mmCIF file of N, CA and C in Angstrom:
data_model
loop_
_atom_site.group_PDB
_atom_site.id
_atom_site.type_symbol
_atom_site.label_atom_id
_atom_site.label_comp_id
_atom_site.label_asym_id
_atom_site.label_seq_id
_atom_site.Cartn_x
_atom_site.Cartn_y
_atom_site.Cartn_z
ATOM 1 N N UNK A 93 37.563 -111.828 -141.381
ATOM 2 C CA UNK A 93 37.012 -110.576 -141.850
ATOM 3 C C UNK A 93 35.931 -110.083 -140.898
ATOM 4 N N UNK A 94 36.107 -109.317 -140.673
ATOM 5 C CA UNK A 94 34.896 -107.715 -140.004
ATOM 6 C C UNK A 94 33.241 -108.193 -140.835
ATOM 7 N N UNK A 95 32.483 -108.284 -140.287
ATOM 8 C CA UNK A 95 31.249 -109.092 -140.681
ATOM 9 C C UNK A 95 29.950 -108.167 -140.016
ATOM 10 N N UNK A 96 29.288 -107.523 -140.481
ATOM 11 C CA UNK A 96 28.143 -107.285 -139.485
ATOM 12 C C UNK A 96 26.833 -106.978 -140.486
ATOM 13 N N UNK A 97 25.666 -107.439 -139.845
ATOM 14 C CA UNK A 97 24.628 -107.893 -141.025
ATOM 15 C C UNK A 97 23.510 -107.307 -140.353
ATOM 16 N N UNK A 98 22.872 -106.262 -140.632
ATOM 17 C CA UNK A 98 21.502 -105.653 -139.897
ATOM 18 C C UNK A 98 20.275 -106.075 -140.839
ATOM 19 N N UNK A 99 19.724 -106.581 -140.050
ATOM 20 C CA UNK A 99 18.169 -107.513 -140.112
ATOM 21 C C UNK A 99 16.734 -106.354 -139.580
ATOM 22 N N UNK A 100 15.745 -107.154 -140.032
ATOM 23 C CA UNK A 100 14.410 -106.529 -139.194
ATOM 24 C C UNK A 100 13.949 -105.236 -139.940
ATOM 25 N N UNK A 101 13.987 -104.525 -140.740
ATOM 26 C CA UNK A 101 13.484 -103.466 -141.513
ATOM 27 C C UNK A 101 12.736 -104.265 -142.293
ATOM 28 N N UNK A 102 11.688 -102.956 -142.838
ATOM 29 C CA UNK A 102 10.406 -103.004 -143.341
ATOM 30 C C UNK A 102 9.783 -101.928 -143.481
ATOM 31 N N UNK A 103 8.513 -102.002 -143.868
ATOM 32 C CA UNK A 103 7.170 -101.231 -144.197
ATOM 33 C C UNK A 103 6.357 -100.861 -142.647
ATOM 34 N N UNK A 104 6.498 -99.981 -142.248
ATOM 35 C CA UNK A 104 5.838 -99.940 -140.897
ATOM 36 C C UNK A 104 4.453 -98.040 -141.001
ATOM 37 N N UNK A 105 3.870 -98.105 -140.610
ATOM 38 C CA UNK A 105 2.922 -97.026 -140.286
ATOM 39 C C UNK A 105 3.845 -96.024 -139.759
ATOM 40 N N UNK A 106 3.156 -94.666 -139.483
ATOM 41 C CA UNK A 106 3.849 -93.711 -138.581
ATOM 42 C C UNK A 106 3.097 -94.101 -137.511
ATOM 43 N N UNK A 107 3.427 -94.266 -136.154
ATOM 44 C CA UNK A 107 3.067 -94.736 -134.768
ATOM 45 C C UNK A 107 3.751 -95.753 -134.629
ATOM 46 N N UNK A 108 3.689 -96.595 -135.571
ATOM 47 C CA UNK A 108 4.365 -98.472 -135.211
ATOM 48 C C UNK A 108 5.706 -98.625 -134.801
ATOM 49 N N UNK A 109 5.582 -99.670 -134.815
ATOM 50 C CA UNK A 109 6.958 -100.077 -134.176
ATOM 51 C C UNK A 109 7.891 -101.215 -135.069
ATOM 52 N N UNK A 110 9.306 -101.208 -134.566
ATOM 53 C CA UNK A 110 10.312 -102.277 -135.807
ATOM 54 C C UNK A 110 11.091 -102.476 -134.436
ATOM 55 N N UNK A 111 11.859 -103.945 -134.451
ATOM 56 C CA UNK A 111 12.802 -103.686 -134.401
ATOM 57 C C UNK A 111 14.267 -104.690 -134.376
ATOM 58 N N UNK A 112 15.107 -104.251 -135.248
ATOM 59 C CA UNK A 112 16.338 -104.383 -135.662
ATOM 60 C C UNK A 112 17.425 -104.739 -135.401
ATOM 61 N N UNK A 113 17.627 -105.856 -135.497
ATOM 62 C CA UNK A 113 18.682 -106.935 -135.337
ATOM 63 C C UNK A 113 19.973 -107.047 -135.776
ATOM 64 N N UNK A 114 21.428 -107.006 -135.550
ATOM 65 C CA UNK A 114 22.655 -106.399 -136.293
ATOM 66 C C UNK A 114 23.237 -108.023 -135.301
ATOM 67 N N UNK A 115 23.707 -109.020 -136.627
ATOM 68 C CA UNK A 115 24.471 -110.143 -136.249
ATOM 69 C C UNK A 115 26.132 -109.370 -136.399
ATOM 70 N N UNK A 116 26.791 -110.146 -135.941
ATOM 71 C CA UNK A 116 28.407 -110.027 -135.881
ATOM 72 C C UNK A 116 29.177 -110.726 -136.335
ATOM 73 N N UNK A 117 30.546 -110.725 -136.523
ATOM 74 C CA UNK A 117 31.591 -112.113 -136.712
ATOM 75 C C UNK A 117 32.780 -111.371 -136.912
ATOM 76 N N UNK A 118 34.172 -112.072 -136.979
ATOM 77 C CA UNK A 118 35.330 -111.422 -137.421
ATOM 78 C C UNK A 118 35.975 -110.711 -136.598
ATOM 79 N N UNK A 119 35.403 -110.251 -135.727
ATOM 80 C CA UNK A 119 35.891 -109.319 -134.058
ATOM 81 C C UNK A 119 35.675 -109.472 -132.999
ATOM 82 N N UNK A 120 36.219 -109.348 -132.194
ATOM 83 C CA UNK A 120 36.531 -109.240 -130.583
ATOM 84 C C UNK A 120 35.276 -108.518 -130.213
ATOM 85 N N UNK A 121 34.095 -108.872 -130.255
ATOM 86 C CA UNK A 121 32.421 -107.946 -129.809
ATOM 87 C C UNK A 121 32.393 -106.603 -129.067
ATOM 88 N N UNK A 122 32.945 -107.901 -127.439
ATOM 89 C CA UNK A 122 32.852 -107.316 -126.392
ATOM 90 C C UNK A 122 34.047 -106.090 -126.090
ATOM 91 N N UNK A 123 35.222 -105.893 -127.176
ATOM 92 C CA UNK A 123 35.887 -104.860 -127.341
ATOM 93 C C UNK A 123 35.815 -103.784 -127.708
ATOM 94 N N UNK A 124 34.641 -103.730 -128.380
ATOM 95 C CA UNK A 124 33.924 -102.705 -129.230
ATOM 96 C C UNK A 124 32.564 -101.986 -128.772
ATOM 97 N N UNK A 125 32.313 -100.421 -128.631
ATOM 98 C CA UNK A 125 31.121 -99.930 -128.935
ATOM 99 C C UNK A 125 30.503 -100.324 -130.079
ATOM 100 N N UNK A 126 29.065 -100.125 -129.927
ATOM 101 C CA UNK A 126 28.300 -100.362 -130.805
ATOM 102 C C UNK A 126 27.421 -99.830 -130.732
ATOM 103 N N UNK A 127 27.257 -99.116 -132.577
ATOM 104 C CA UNK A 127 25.869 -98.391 -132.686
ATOM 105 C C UNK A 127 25.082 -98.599 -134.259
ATOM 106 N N UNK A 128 24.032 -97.580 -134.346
ATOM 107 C CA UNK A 128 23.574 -97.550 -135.106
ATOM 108 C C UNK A 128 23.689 -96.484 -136.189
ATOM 109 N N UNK A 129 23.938 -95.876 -137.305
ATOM 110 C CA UNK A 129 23.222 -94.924 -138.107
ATOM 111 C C UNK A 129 22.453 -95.233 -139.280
ATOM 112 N N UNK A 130 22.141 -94.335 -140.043
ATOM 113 C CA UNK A 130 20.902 -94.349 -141.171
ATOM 114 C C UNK A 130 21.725 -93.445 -141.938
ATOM 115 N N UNK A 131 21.287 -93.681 -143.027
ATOM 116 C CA UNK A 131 21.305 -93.075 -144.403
ATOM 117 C C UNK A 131 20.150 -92.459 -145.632
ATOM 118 N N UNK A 132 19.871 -91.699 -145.384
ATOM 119 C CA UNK A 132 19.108 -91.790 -146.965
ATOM 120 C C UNK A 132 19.644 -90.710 -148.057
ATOM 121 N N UNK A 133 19.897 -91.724 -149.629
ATOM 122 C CA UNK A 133 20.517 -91.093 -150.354
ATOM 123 C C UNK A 133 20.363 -89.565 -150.868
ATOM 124 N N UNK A 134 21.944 -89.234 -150.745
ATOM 125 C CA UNK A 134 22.027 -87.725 -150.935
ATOM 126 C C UNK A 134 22.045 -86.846 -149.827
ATOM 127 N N UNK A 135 21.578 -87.528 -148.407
ATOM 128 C CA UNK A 135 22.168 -86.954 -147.605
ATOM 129 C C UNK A 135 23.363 -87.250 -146.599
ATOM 130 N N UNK A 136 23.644 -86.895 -145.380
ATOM 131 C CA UNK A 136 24.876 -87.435 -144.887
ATOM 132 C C UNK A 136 24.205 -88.688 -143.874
ATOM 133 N N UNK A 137 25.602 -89.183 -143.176
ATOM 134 C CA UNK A 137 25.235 -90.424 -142.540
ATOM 135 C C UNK A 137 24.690 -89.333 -141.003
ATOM 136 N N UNK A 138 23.467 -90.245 -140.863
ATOM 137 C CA UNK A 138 22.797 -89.663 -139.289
ATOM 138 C C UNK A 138 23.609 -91.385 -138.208
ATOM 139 N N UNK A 139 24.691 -90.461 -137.554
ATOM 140 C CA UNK A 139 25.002 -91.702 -136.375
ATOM 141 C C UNK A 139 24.190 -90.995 -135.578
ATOM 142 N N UNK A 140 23.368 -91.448 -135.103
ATOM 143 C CA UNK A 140 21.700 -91.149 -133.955
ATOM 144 C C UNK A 140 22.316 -92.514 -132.787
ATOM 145 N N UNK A 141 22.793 -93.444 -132.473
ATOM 146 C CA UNK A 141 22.694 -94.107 -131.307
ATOM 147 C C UNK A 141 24.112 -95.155 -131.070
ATOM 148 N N UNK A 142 24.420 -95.102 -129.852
ATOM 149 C CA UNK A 142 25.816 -96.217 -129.264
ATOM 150 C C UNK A 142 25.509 -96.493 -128.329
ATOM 151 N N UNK A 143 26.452 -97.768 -127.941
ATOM 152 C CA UNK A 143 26.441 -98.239 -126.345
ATOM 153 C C UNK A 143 27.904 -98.720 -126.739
ATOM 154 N N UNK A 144 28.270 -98.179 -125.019
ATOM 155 C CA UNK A 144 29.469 -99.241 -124.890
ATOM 156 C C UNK A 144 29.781 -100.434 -124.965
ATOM 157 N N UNK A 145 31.181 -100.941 -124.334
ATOM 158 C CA UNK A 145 31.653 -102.073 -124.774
ATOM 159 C C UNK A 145 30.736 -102.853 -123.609
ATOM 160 N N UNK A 146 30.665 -102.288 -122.881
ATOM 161 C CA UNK A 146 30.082 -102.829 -121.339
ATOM 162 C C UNK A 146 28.281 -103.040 -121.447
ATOM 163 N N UNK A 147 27.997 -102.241 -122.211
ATOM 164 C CA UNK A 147 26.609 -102.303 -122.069
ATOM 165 C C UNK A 147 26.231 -101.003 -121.886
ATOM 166 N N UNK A 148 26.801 -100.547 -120.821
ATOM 167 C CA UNK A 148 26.487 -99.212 -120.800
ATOM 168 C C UNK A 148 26.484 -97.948 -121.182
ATOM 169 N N UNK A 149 26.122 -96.856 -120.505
ATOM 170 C CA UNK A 149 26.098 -95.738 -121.117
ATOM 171 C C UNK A 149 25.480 -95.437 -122.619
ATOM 172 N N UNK A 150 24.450 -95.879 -122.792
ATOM 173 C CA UNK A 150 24.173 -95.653 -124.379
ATOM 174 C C UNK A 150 23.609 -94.339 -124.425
ATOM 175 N N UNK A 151 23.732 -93.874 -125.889
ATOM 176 C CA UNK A 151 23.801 -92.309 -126.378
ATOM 177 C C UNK A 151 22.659 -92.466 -127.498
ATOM 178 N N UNK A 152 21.984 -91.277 -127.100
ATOM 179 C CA UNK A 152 20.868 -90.960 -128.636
ATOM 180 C C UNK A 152 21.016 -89.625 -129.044
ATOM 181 N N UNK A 153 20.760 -90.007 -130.677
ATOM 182 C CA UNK A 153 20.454 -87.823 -130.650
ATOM 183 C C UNK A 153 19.145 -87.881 -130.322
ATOM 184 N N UNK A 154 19.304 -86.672 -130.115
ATOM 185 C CA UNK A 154 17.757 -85.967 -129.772
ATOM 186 C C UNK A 154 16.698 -86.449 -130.602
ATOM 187 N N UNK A 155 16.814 -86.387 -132.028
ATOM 188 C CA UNK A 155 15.725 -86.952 -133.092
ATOM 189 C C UNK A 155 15.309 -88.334 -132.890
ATOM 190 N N UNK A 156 16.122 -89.054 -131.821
ATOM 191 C CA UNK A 156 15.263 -90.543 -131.876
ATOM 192 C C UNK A 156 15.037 -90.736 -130.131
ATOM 193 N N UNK A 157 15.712 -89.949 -128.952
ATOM 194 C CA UNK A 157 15.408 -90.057 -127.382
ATOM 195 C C UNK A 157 14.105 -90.354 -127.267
ATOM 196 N N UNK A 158 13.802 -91.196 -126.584
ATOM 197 C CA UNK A 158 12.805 -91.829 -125.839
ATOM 198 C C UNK A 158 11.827 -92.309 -126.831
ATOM 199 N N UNK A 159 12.165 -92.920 -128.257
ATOM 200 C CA UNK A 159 12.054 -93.654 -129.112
ATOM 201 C C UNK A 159 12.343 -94.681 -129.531
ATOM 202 N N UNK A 160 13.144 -94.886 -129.375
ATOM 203 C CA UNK A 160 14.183 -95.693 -129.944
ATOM 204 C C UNK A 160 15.349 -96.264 -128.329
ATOM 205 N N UNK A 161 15.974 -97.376 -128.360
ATOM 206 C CA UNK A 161 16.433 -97.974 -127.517
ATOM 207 C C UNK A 161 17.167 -99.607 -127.689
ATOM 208 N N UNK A 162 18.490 -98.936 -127.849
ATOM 209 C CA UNK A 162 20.214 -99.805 -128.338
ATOM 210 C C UNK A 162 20.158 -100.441 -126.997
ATOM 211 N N UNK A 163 20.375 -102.285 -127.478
ATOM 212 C CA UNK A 163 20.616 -102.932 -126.820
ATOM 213 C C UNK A 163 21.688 -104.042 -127.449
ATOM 214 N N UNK A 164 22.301 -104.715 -126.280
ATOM 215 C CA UNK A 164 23.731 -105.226 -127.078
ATOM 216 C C UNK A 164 23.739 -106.609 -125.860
ATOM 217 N N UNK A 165 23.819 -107.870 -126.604
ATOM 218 C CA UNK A 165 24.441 -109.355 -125.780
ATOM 219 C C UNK A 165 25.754 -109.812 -126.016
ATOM 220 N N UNK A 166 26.564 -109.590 -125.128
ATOM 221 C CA UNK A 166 28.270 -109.684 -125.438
ATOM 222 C C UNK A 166 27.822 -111.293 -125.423
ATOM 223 N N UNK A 167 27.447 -111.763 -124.910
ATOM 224 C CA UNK A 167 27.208 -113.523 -125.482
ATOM 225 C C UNK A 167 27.245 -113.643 -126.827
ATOM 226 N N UNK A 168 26.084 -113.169 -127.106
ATOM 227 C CA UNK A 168 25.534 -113.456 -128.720
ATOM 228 C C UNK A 168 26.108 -112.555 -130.007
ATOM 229 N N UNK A 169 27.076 -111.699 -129.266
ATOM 230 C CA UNK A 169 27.855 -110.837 -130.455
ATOM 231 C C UNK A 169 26.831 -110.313 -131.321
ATOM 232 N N UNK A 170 25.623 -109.643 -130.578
ATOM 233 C CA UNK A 170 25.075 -109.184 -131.265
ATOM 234 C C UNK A 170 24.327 -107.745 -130.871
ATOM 235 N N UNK A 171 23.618 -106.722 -131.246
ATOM 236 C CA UNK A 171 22.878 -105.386 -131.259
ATOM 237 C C UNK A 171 21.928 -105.790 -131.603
ATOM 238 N N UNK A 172 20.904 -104.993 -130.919
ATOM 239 C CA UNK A 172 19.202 -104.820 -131.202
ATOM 240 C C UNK A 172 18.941 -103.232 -131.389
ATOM 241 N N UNK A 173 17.908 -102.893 -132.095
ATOM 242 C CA UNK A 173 17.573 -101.195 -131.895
ATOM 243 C C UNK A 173 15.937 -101.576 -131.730
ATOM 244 N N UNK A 174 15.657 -100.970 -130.795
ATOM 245 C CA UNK A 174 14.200 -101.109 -130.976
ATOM 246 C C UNK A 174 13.637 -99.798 -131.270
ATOM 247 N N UNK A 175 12.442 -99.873 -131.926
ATOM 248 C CA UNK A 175 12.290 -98.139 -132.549
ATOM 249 C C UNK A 175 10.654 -98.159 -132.532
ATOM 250 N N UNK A 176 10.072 -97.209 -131.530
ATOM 251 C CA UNK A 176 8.948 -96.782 -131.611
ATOM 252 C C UNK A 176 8.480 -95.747 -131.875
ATOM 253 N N UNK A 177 7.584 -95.413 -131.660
ATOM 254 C CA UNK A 177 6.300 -94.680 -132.290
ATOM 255 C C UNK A 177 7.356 -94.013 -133.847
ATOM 256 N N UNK A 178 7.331 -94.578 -134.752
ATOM 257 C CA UNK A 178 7.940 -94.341 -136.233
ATOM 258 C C UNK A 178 7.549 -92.986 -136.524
ATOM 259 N N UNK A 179 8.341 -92.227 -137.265
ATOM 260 C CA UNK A 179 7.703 -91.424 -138.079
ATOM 261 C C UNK A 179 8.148 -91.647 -139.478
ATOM 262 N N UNK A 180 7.738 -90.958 -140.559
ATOM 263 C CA UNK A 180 7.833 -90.615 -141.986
ATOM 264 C C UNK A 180 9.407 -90.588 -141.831
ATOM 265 N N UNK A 181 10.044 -89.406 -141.185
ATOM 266 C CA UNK A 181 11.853 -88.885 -141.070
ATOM 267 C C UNK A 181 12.126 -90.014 -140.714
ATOM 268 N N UNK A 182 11.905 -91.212 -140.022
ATOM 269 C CA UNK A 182 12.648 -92.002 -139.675
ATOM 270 C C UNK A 182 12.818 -93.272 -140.707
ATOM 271 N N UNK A 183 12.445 -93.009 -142.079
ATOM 272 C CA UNK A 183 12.523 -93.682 -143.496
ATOM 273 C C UNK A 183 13.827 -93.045 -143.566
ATOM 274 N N UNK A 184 14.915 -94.726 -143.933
ATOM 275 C CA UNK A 184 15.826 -94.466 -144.145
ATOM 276 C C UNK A 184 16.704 -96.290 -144.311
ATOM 277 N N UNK A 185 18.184 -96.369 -144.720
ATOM 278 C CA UNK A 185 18.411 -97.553 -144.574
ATOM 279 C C UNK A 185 19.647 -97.751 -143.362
ATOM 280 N N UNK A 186 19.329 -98.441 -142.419
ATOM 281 C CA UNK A 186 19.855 -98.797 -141.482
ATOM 282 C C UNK A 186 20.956 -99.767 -141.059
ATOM 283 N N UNK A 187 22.334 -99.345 -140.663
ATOM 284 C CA UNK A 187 23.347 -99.879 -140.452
ATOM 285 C C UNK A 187 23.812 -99.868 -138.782
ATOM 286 N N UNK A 188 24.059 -101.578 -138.926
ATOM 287 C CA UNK A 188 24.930 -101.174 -137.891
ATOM 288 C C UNK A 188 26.321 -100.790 -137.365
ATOM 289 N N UNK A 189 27.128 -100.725 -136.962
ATOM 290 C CA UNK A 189 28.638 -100.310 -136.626
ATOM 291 C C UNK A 189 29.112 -100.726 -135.322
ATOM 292 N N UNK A 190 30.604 -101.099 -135.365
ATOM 293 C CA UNK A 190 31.386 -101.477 -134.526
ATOM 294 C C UNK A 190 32.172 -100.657 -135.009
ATOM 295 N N UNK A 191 32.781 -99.989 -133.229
ATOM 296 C CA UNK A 191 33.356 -98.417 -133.250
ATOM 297 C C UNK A 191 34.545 -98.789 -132.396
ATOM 298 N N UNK A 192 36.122 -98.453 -132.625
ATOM 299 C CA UNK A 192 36.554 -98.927 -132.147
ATOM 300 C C UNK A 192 37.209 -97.772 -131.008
ATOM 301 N N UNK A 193 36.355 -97.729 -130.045
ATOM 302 C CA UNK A 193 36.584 -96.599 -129.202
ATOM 303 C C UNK A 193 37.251 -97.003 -127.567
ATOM 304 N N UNK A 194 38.184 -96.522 -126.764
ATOM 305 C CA UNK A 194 38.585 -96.708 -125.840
ATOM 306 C C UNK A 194 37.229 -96.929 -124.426
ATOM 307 N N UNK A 195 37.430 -98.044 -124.016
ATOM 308 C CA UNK A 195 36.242 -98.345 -123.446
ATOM 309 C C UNK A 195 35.991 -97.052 -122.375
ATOM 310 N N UNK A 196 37.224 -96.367 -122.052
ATOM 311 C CA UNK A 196 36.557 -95.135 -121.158
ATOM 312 C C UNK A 196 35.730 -93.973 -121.453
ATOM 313 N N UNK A 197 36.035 -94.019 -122.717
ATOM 314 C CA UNK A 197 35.953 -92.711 -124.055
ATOM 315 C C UNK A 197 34.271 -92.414 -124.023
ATOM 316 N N UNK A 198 33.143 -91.665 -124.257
ATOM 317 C CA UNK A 198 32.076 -92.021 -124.020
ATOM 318 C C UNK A 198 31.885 -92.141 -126.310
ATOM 319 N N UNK A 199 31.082 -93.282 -126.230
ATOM 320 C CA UNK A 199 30.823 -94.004 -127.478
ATOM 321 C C UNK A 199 30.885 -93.131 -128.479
ATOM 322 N N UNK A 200 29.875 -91.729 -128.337
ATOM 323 C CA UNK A 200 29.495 -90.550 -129.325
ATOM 324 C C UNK A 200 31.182 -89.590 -129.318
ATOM 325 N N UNK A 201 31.849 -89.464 -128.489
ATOM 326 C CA UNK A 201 32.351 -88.277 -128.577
ATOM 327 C C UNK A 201 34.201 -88.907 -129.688
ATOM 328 N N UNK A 202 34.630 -87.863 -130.427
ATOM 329 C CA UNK A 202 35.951 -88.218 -130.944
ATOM 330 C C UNK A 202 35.167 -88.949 -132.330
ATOM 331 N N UNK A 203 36.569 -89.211 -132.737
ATOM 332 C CA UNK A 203 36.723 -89.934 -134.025
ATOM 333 C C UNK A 203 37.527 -90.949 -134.268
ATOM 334 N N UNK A 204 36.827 -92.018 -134.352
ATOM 335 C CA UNK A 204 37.287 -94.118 -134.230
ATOM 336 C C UNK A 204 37.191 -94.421 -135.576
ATOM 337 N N UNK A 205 37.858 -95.345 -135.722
ATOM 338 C CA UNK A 205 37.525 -95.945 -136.615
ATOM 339 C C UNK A 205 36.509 -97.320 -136.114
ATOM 340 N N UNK A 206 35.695 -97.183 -137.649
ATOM 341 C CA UNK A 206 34.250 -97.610 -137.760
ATOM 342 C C UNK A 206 34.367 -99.112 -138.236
ATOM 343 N N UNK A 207 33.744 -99.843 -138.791
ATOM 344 C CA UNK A 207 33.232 -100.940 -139.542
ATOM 345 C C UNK A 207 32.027 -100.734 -139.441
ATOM 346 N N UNK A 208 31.526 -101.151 -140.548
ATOM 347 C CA UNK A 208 29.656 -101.687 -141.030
ATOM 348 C C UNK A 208 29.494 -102.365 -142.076
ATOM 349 N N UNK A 209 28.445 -102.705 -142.071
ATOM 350 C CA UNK A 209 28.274 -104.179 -143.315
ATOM 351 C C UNK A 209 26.797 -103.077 -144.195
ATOM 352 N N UNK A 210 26.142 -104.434 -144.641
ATOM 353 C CA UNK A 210 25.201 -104.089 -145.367
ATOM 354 C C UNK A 210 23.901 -103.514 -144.426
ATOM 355 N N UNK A 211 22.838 -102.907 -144.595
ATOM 356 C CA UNK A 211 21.886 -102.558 -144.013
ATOM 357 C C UNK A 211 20.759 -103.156 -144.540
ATOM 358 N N UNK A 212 19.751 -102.003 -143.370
ATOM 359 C CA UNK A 212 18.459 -102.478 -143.607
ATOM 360 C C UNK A 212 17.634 -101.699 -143.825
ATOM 361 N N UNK A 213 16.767 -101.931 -144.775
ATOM 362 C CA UNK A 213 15.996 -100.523 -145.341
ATOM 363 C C UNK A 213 14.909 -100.449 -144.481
ATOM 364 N N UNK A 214 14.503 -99.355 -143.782
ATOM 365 C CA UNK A 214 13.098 -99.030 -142.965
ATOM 366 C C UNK A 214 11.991 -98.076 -143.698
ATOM 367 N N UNK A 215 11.361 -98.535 -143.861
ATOM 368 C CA UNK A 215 10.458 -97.288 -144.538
ATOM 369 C C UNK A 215 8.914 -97.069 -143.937
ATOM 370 N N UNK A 216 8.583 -95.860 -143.066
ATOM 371 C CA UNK A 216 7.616 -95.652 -142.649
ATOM 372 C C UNK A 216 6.720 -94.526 -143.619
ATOM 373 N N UNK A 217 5.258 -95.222 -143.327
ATOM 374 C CA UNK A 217 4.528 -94.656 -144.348
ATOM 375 C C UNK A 217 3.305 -93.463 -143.646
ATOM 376 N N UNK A 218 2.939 -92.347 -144.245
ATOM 377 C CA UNK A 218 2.487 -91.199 -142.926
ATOM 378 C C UNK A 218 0.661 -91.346 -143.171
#
């Protein structure tokens, strides 16, 4: 089975920093993009960040660039998000995803099919 478990959320200030750990299992890692989105209830899913299968090329929206920064160990079958200077908007619960996108394809663009597990709740306070 498809397995993925995002860690590291919490209670953080607006300025501070988190950051967020997404274990794996059940899949081929290094076959897969990988990213992040958030949720908070009642609204839609924000996919804000990917990286390829390779490592490279990773993608942000605009609401988290030069904030925030997706990192991925095809060793350890695993994703990191690191997320600075927080704000209030960036309260939300956090998932990770394995995207099953053609490694040429760039991570954000088209429509893959997804997997995600349980998340992690972040909540910054203003």
């Amino acid at each position: 089975d498809v397995q993925l478990q995002a860690s590291g959320g919490g209670l953080v200030q607006a300025g501070g920093s988190l950051k967020l750990s997404c274990t794996t299992s059940g899949f081929t890692f290094h076959d897969y993009a990988m990213g992040w989105f958030r949720q908070v209830p009642g609204k839609e899913r924000d996919r804000f960040s990917c990286i390829s299968s390779s490592g490279g090329q990773p993608y942000y929206a605009d609401s988290v660039k030069g904030r925030f920064a997706i990192s991925r160990d095809n060793a350890k079958s695993t994703v990191d998000l690191q997320m600075n200077d927080l704000k209030p908007e960036d309260t939300a619960v956090y998932y990770c995803m394995a995207i099953e996108v053609p490694a040429t394809t760039p991570c954000n663009e088209g429509e893959w099919r997804e997997y995600w597990g349980q998340g992690t709740l972040v909540t910054v306070s203003s």
